[in-house]
Coordinates of C-alpha atoms in Angstrom, one line a residue:
T1 CA 0.0 0.0 0.0
F2 CA 1.3 3.4 -1.0
F3 CA 0.2 6.7 0.6
R4 CA 1.6 10.2 0.2
A5 CA 0.5 12.6 2.9
P6 CA 0.3 16.2 1.7
V7 CA 1.7 19.1 3.6
A8 CA -1.2 21.3 4.6
F9 CA -1.5 25.1 4.7
G10 CA -4.8 26.6 5.7
L11 CA -6.7 29.0 7.9
V12 CA -6.8 26.3 10.7
G13 CA -3.1 26.9 11.2
L14 CA -0.3 24.4 12.0
S15 CA -0.7 22.1 15.0
S16 CA 0.9 19.0 16.3
L17 CA -1.0 15.7 15.7
S18 CA -2.6 14.0 18.7
L19 CA -5.1 11.3 19.4
A20 CA -8.8 12.1 19.1
N21 CA -10.5 13.2 22.3
T22 CA -11.8 10.3 24.3
L23 CA -15.4 10.3 25.0
S24 CA -16.2 12.3 28.2
L25 CA -19.3 11.9 30.2
D26 CA -20.3 15.5 29.3
D27 CA -20.4 14.8 25.5
Q28 CA -23.8 14.2 23.8
V29 CA -23.8 11.1 21.6
V30 CA -26.7 9.7 19.7
T31 CA -25.6 6.8 17.5
A32 CA -25.1 4.2 20.3
T33 CA -28.8 4.5 21.5
R34 CA -30.5 6.5 18.7
T35 CA -31.2 9.2 21.4
S36 CA -29.1 12.0 22.7
Q37 CA -27.2 10.8 25.8
N38 CA -24.5 12.1 28.0
S39 CA -22.7 8.7 28.1
S40 CA -22.8 5.3 26.3
I41 CA -22.3 1.8 27.6
A42 CA -21.1 0.9 24.1
A43 CA -17.5 1.7 23.2
T44 CA -17.8 5.1 21.3
S45 CA -15.3 7.5 19.8
V46 CA -16.2 11.0 18.6
F47 CA -14.5 13.5 16.3
D48 CA -16.0 17.0 16.1
R49 CA -15.1 19.8 13.8
S50 CA -12.4 21.1 16.1
D51 CA -10.7 17.7 16.2
I52 CA -10.8 17.5 12.4
E53 CA -9.2 20.9 12.0
R54 CA -6.6 20.4 14.8
L55 CA -5.6 17.0 13.4
Q56 CA -5.5 18.5 9.8
A57 CA -7.1 15.3 8.4
T58 CA -7.4 15.3 4.7
S59 CA -9.7 12.3 4.5
V60 CA -12.2 10.3 6.5
D61 CA -9.9 7.3 6.7
Q62 CA -7.2 9.3 8.4
L63 CA -9.6 10.0 11.2
L64 CA -10.8 6.4 11.5
R65 CA -7.3 5.1 11.8
R66 CA -7.1 6.7 15.2
V67 CA -10.1 4.7 16.6
P68 CA -9.2 1.7 18.8
G69 CA -10.3 -1.6 17.3
V70 CA -10.7 -0.1 13.8
N71 CA -8.5 -1.3 10.9
V72 CA -8.4 0.8 7.7
V73 CA -6.9 -0.4 4.4
N74 CA -6.3 2.0 1.5
T75 CA -5.0 0.8 -1.8
G76 CA -3.1 3.8 -3.1
G77 CA -3.9 7.2 -1.6
P78 CA -6.6 9.8 -2.1
G79 CA -9.7 8.4 -3.9
K80 CA -8.5 4.8 -4.0
N81 CA -10.5 1.9 -2.7
T82 CA -10.7 2.1 1.1
T83 CA -12.1 -0.6 3.4
I84 CA -12.7 -0.6 7.1
S85 CA -12.9 -3.3 9.7
I86 CA -14.3 -2.9 13.2
R87 CA -13.2 -5.6 15.7
G88 CA -12.4 -7.9 12.8
A89 CA -15.8 -7.7 11.1
G90 CA -15.7 -7.2 7.3
S91 CA -16.1 -3.8 5.7
N92 CA -19.7 -4.8 4.5
Q93 CA -20.5 -5.7 8.1
V94 CA -20.2 -2.1 9.3
L95 CA -23.2 0.2 9.0
V96 CA -22.4 3.7 7.7
M97 CA -24.9 6.6 7.9
I98 CA -24.9 10.2 7.0
D99 CA -27.2 12.4 9.1
G100 CA -29.2 9.3 10.0
V101 CA -29.6 8.1 6.4
R102 CA -28.1 4.6 5.5
I103 CA -25.6 4.8 2.7
G104 CA -23.5 2.3 0.8
S105 CA -23.8 0.2 -2.3
A106 CA -26.7 -2.3 -2.3
T107 CA -24.7 -4.5 -4.8
T108 CA -21.4 -4.9 -2.9
G109 CA -22.5 -3.8 0.6
D110 CA -19.4 -1.5 0.9
T111 CA -19.3 2.3 1.4
A112 CA -17.0 4.4 -0.6
L113 CA -15.5 6.2 2.4
Q114 CA -12.7 7.5 0.2
N115 CA -15.1 9.7 -1.7
L116 CA -16.6 11.4 1.4
P117 CA -15.2 15.0 1.8
V118 CA -13.9 15.6 5.3
E119 CA -14.3 19.4 4.7
Q120 CA -18.1 18.9 4.7
I121 CA -18.2 17.0 8.0
E122 CA -19.2 18.5 11.4
R123 CA -18.9 15.3 13.5
I124 CA -18.2 11.6 13.3
E125 CA -19.4 9.0 15.8
V126 CA -18.0 5.5 15.8
V127 CA -19.7 2.8 17.9
R128 CA -17.9 -0.5 18.2
G129 CA -19.9 -3.6 18.8
P130 CA -23.2 -5.0 17.5
R131 CA -26.1 -2.6 16.9
S132 CA -28.5 -4.6 14.8
S133 CA -31.0 -4.5 17.7
L134 CA -31.4 -0.8 16.9
Y135 CA -30.5 -0.5 13.2
G136 CA -31.1 -3.9 11.7
S137 CA -28.9 -5.4 9.0
D138 CA -25.1 -4.6 8.6
A139 CA -24.4 -3.4 12.2
I140 CA -22.3 -6.5 13.2
G141 CA -19.0 -4.9 13.8
G142 CA -20.3 -1.4 14.6
V143 CA -21.8 1.8 13.3
I144 CA -20.2 4.9 11.8
Q145 CA -22.4 7.9 11.6
I146 CA -21.2 11.1 9.8
F147 CA -22.9 14.4 10.5
T148 CA -22.6 17.1 7.8
R149 CA -21.8 20.7 8.7
R150 CA -24.6 22.8 10.2
G151 CA -24.7 26.4 11.2
G152 CA -25.3 27.9 14.7
D153 CA -25.8 31.1 16.5
G154 CA -23.9 34.3 15.6
G155 CA -25.2 35.4 12.2
A156 CA -23.6 34.7 8.8
Q157 CA -20.0 33.4 9.2
P158 CA -18.0 32.6 6.0
Y159 CA -15.2 30.0 6.1
F160 CA -12.4 29.1 3.7
S161 CA -9.4 26.8 3.7
T162 CA -6.9 25.4 1.2
T163 CA -4.4 22.6 1.2
V164 CA -1.3 22.3 -1.0
G165 CA 1.0 19.3 -1.0
S166 CA 3.2 16.9 -3.0
A167 CA 1.9 14.9 -5.9
Q168 CA 0.2 18.1 -7.1
H169 CA -2.2 17.8 -4.2
L170 CA -4.6 20.8 -4.2
A171 CA -7.7 21.1 -2.2
G172 CA -10.0 23.9 -1.1
T173 CA -13.3 24.5 0.6
A174 CA -15.5 27.6 1.0
G175 CA -18.9 28.2 2.6
I176 CA -21.1 30.2 4.8
S177 CA -23.0 29.2 7.9
G178 CA -25.1 30.9 10.5
G179 CA -28.3 31.1 12.5
D180 CA -30.0 32.3 15.6
E181 CA -32.0 30.9 18.4
K182 CA -34.6 29.5 16.0
A183 CA -32.9 28.9 12.6
W184 CA -29.6 27.6 11.3
Y185 CA -28.1 26.9 7.9
N186 CA -24.9 25.9 6.1
L187 CA -23.8 26.0 2.5
G188 CA -20.4 24.6 1.5
V189 CA -18.5 23.5 -1.5
S190 CA -15.1 21.7 -1.7
S191 CA -12.8 20.3 -4.3
L192 CA -9.7 18.1 -4.4
K193 CA -7.2 17.2 -7.1
D194 CA -4.3 14.8 -6.7
E195 CA -1.9 13.5 -9.3
G196 CA -1.6 10.2 -7.4
I197 CA 1.3 7.8 -7.5
D198 CA 2.7 5.2 -9.9
A199 CA 1.5 2.0 -8.2
R200 CA 2.9 -0.4 -10.8
P201 CA 6.0 1.2 -12.5
S202 CA 7.2 -2.2 -13.8
R203 CA 4.1 -2.5 -16.0
E204 CA 3.5 1.1 -17.1
V205 CA 4.6 4.6 -16.2
D206 CA 1.6 6.6 -15.2
H207 CA 0.1 8.4 -12.2
D208 CA -3.3 7.3 -11.0
G209 CA -4.9 10.6 -10.1
Y210 CA -8.1 11.6 -8.4
R211 CA -10.5 14.5 -8.7
E212 CA -13.5 15.4 -6.5
L213 CA -16.1 18.1 -6.3
S214 CA -18.7 18.2 -3.5
A215 CA -21.4 20.4 -2.2
S216 CA -23.6 20.3 0.9
L217 CA -26.6 22.3 2.1
S218 CA -28.3 22.0 5.4
G219 CA -30.8 24.0 7.4
G220 CA -33.5 23.9 10.1
Y221 CA -36.0 25.9 12.0
R222 CA -37.5 25.6 15.5
F223 CA -41.1 26.9 15.8
D224 CA -42.5 28.5 19.0
N225 CA -44.6 25.4 19.7
G226 CA -41.5 23.3 19.8
L227 CA -41.8 21.7 16.3
T228 CA -38.3 21.4 14.7
L229 CA -37.8 20.9 11.0
D230 CA -34.4 20.3 9.4
G231 CA -32.9 18.8 6.2
N232 CA -29.7 18.2 4.4
I233 CA -28.3 17.5 1.0
L234 CA -24.8 16.2 0.1
Q235 CA -23.5 15.4 -3.4
V236 CA -20.0 14.2 -4.3
D237 CA -18.8 13.8 -7.9
S238 CA -15.4 12.1 -8.3
H239 CA -13.1 10.8 -11.0
N240 CA -10.6 8.1 -10.2
D241 CA -7.8 6.7 -12.4
Y242 CA -6.4 3.3 -11.6
D243 CA -4.6 0.3 -13.1
S244 CA -7.0 -2.3 -14.5
D245 CA -6.3 -6.0 -14.4
P246 CA -4.0 -6.8 -17.4
R247 CA -5.5 -10.3 -17.6
T248 CA -8.9 -8.8 -18.6
N249 CA -7.5 -5.7 -20.3
P250 CA -4.0 -6.6 -21.7
A251 CA -4.0 -4.0 -24.5
N252 CA -4.1 -1.0 -22.1
A253 CA -3.8 -1.4 -18.4
K254 CA -5.3 2.1 -17.7
A255 CA -8.8 2.4 -16.3
N256 CA -10.9 5.0 -14.6
A257 CA -14.2 5.3 -12.8
D258 CA -16.7 8.1 -12.4
N259 CA -18.7 8.1 -9.2
V260 CA -21.7 10.1 -7.9
T261 CA -22.8 9.9 -4.3
K262 CA -26.0 11.7 -3.2
V263 CA -27.6 11.8 0.2
Y264 CA -30.9 13.6 1.0
G265 CA -32.6 13.7 4.4
G266 CA -35.3 15.5 6.3
R267 CA -36.5 15.3 9.9
A268 CA -39.4 16.6 12.0
R269 CA -39.3 16.6 15.8
F270 CA -42.1 17.5 18.2
S271 CA -43.5 16.6 21.6
P272 CA -47.3 15.8 21.7
L273 CA -47.0 15.5 25.5
N274 CA -44.4 16.6 28.0
F275 CA -43.0 13.1 28.4
W276 CA -43.3 12.0 24.8
D277 CA -40.9 13.1 22.0
V278 CA -41.6 12.1 18.4
T279 CA -39.0 12.0 15.5
L280 CA -40.0 11.5 11.9
Q281 CA -37.3 11.0 9.3
A282 CA -37.0 10.2 5.6
G283 CA -34.0 10.0 3.3
R284 CA -32.5 8.7 0.2
S285 CA -28.9 7.7 -0.8
E286 CA -27.7 7.1 -4.3
D287 CA -24.5 5.4 -5.4
K288 CA -23.7 5.5 -9.1
T289 CA -20.4 4.3 -10.7
D290 CA -19.4 4.1 -14.3
T291 CA -16.2 2.3 -15.1
F292 CA -14.0 2.6 -18.3
N293 CA -11.2 0.6 -19.8
A294 CA -8.9 2.6 -22.2
N295 CA -11.6 5.3 -22.2
R296 CA -14.2 2.8 -23.4
F297 CA -17.3 2.3 -21.3
N298 CA -17.2 -0.9 -19.3
T299 CA -19.8 -1.3 -16.5
R300 CA -22.4 0.8 -14.7
I301 CA -23.6 0.2 -11.1
D302 CA -26.5 2.3 -9.9
T303 CA -28.1 1.6 -6.5
R304 CA -30.7 3.6 -4.5
R305 CA -31.7 3.2 -0.9
D306 CA -34.9 4.9 0.4
S307 CA -35.6 4.9 4.1
A308 CA -38.1 6.3 6.6
G309 CA -38.5 6.1 10.3
W310 CA -40.8 6.9 13.2
Q311 CA -39.3 7.1 16.6
N312 CA -41.1 7.7 20.0
D313 CA -39.1 8.5 23.1
F314 CA -41.1 8.2 26.4
H315 CA -39.6 9.7 29.6
V316 CA -41.4 7.2 31.8
A317 CA -39.6 8.3 35.1
E318 CA -36.6 10.1 36.3
G319 CA -33.5 8.6 34.7
Q320 CA -35.6 6.1 32.6
L321 CA -36.3 6.3 28.8
L322 CA -38.4 4.0 26.7
T323 CA -38.0 4.1 22.9
L324 CA -40.4 2.5 20.4
G325 CA -39.8 2.9 16.7
Y326 CA -40.4 1.7 13.1
D327 CA -38.0 1.7 10.2
W328 CA -38.7 1.2 6.5
L329 CA -36.0 0.5 3.9
Y330 CA -36.3 0.0 0.1
D331 CA -33.2 -1.0 -2.0
E332 CA -33.1 -0.8 -5.8
V333 CA -30.4 -1.8 -8.3
N334 CA -29.9 -0.8 -11.9
G335 CA -26.9 -1.0 -14.3
T336 CA -25.3 -3.3 -16.7
G337 CA -25.4 -6.4 -14.5
T338 CA -28.2 -8.9 -14.6
F339 CA -30.1 -9.6 -11.4
V340 CA -32.9 -12.1 -10.6
E341 CA -34.4 -9.4 -8.4
D342 CA -33.6 -5.7 -8.7
S343 CA -35.4 -4.4 -5.5
R344 CA -36.4 -5.5 -2.0
E345 CA -38.2 -4.0 0.9
N346 CA -37.6 -4.3 4.7
H347 CA -39.8 -3.4 7.7
G348 CA -38.3 -3.2 11.2
V349 CA -39.7 -2.4 14.6
Y350 CA -37.6 -1.9 17.7
A351 CA -37.8 -1.2 21.4
Q352 CA -35.2 0.1 23.8
Y353 CA -35.1 0.8 27.5
L354 CA -32.5 3.0 29.1
A355 CA -32.2 3.4 32.9
E356 CA -29.7 5.3 35.1
R357 CA -29.8 5.3 38.8
G358 CA -26.9 6.2 41.1
R359 CA -23.8 4.4 39.8
H360 CA -25.8 2.0 37.7
E361 CA -26.7 2.2 33.9
L362 CA -28.8 -0.3 32.0
Q363 CA -29.6 -0.7 28.3
L364 CA -32.0 -3.2 26.8
S365 CA -32.9 -3.4 23.1
L366 CA -34.9 -5.7 20.9
R367 CA -35.7 -5.6 17.2
H368 CA -37.8 -7.5 14.6
D369 CA -37.0 -7.2 10.9
D370 CA -39.3 -8.5 8.1
N371 CA -37.7 -8.7 4.7
E372 CA -39.7 -9.7 1.6
E373 CA -36.9 -11.9 0.4
F374 CA -35.5 -13.8 3.4
G375 CA -38.2 -13.4 6.0
A376 CA -38.2 -12.4 9.6
H377 CA -35.1 -11.9 11.8
Q378 CA -34.9 -11.0 15.5
T379 CA -31.9 -9.4 17.3
G380 CA -31.4 -8.2 20.9
G381 CA -28.9 -6.6 23.2
I382 CA -28.3 -5.9 26.9
G383 CA -25.7 -3.6 28.4
Y384 CA -24.7 -2.7 32.0
G385 CA -22.4 0.0 33.3
F386 CA -21.3 0.6 36.9
A387 CA -19.3 3.6 38.1
L388 CA -16.5 2.2 40.3
T389 CA -15.3 5.7 41.1
D390 CA -16.1 9.2 39.7
H391 CA -13.5 8.6 37.0
L392 CA -13.6 4.8 36.4
R393 CA -16.5 2.8 35.0
F394 CA -17.0 -0.9 34.3
T395 CA -19.1 -1.9 31.3
T396 CA -20.3 -5.2 29.9
S397 CA -22.7 -6.1 27.1
Y398 CA -24.1 -8.9 25.0
G399 CA -25.7 -8.5 21.6
T400 CA -26.8 -10.4 18.5
A401 CA -26.6 -9.0 15.0
F402 CA -27.1 -10.0 11.4
K403 CA -26.3 -9.0 7.8
A404 CA -28.5 -9.5 4.9
P405 CA -26.9 -10.9 1.7
T406 CA -26.1 -8.2 -0.9
F407 CA -27.7 -8.1 -4.3
N408 CA -24.5 -9.4 -5.8
Q409 CA -24.4 -12.3 -3.3
M410 CA -28.0 -13.2 -3.7
Y411 CA -29.4 -12.1 -7.1
N412 CA -26.5 -11.6 -9.5
T413 CA -27.1 -14.2 -12.3
S414 CA -23.3 -14.8 -12.6
V415 CA -22.2 -15.2 -9.0
G416 CA -25.3 -15.0 -6.8
N417 CA -27.1 -17.7 -4.8
I418 CA -30.8 -17.1 -4.2
D419 CA -30.8 -19.6 -1.3
L420 CA -28.3 -17.5 0.9
A421 CA -29.5 -16.8 4.4
P422 CA -28.4 -13.7 6.5
E423 CA -25.1 -13.9 8.4
E424 CA -25.5 -13.9 12.1
S425 CA -23.3 -13.0 15.0
K426 CA -23.1 -13.1 18.8
S427 CA -20.9 -10.7 20.7
L428 CA -19.9 -10.5 24.4
E429 CA -17.6 -7.8 25.8
A430 CA -16.4 -6.2 29.0
G431 CA -14.3 -3.2 29.6
L432 CA -13.1 -0.3 31.8
Q433 CA -13.6 3.3 30.8

């Protein structure tokens, strides 16, 4: 694996690299429980915007390399295929979301993390351990949730940065964000160009470059009656040059791919009663890739994932929260490949109970998924935390998880097996925080 790290110059200034902040009990995290909590029994790492700028990370994988239990493999630098493993689970056994919307290719099950612009990210939460009892399929090794930039109080605030480095690395971002007590917004654009490196000089002399252009828009408004509406849009267009397999393309070992990633999402939050909070969410993610050999069209992969959710949080007593929710997911595949089925639908219902009393914390979760192709599946989890001192806490948890077969594994007429069943896992852990 080759990687060339560019030297960065920007408005964030120069600073020494350090490990990401460990999760403190004062931080609010949402991914581990699907609700905003001060602490989490699950092992969780958080990067906020100040971490990203202080560490001068130029890609998402540079941040994820700093997370314990996470292994990242990059095959050649910016824009090249990047896979991630959490606690040994495969890259397609890790759920990745952007602003609550499930992303990733429905054909391969992988997420093109290398194409996600770090300049458009406000926060990343990484939860290690099974979370299928809350999110359904894919969350065997853990969950990565990326939150795009959003504005805040203080009126309009423009921002700008640029990065220059070796291998003709040139990147820049510009945007404006702002808001007040009721409204907030952010609009940003970023671009990246890198000449790349010569991965196989013995076969040919070329540099496998990468280009990327992205834009994000988010905003929200909080009404006097407590109703909160917000939404977000992220689009990334990229062009990646790489060396193709000479066995399948002996005449010219050059190849390239054009990728478009789109994520749309909207949410509504309100409280019908003092003890009852409701969240409605809907979103869509699109992953489109065209590949070329010697500038000749080769393949097209076009997948779409539509999702919607209804979550109810009941504050049943002091320090106790009951969550009941419903998820809907629809996957669709198009392109040059041939599939026995090109779409499928999944319905999921889940329940969670959180309790905190004195030095004790408890988390119970249960979920039922019903997929039109492979039927019903149940998962569950239990977690317990005990504060040994004001600064030391013991945690233990057990959870089951599953992963549905991808469209390639199940429906592809060349390599698929229609009789495949979901992968299943059981996990037990204990630790000190």
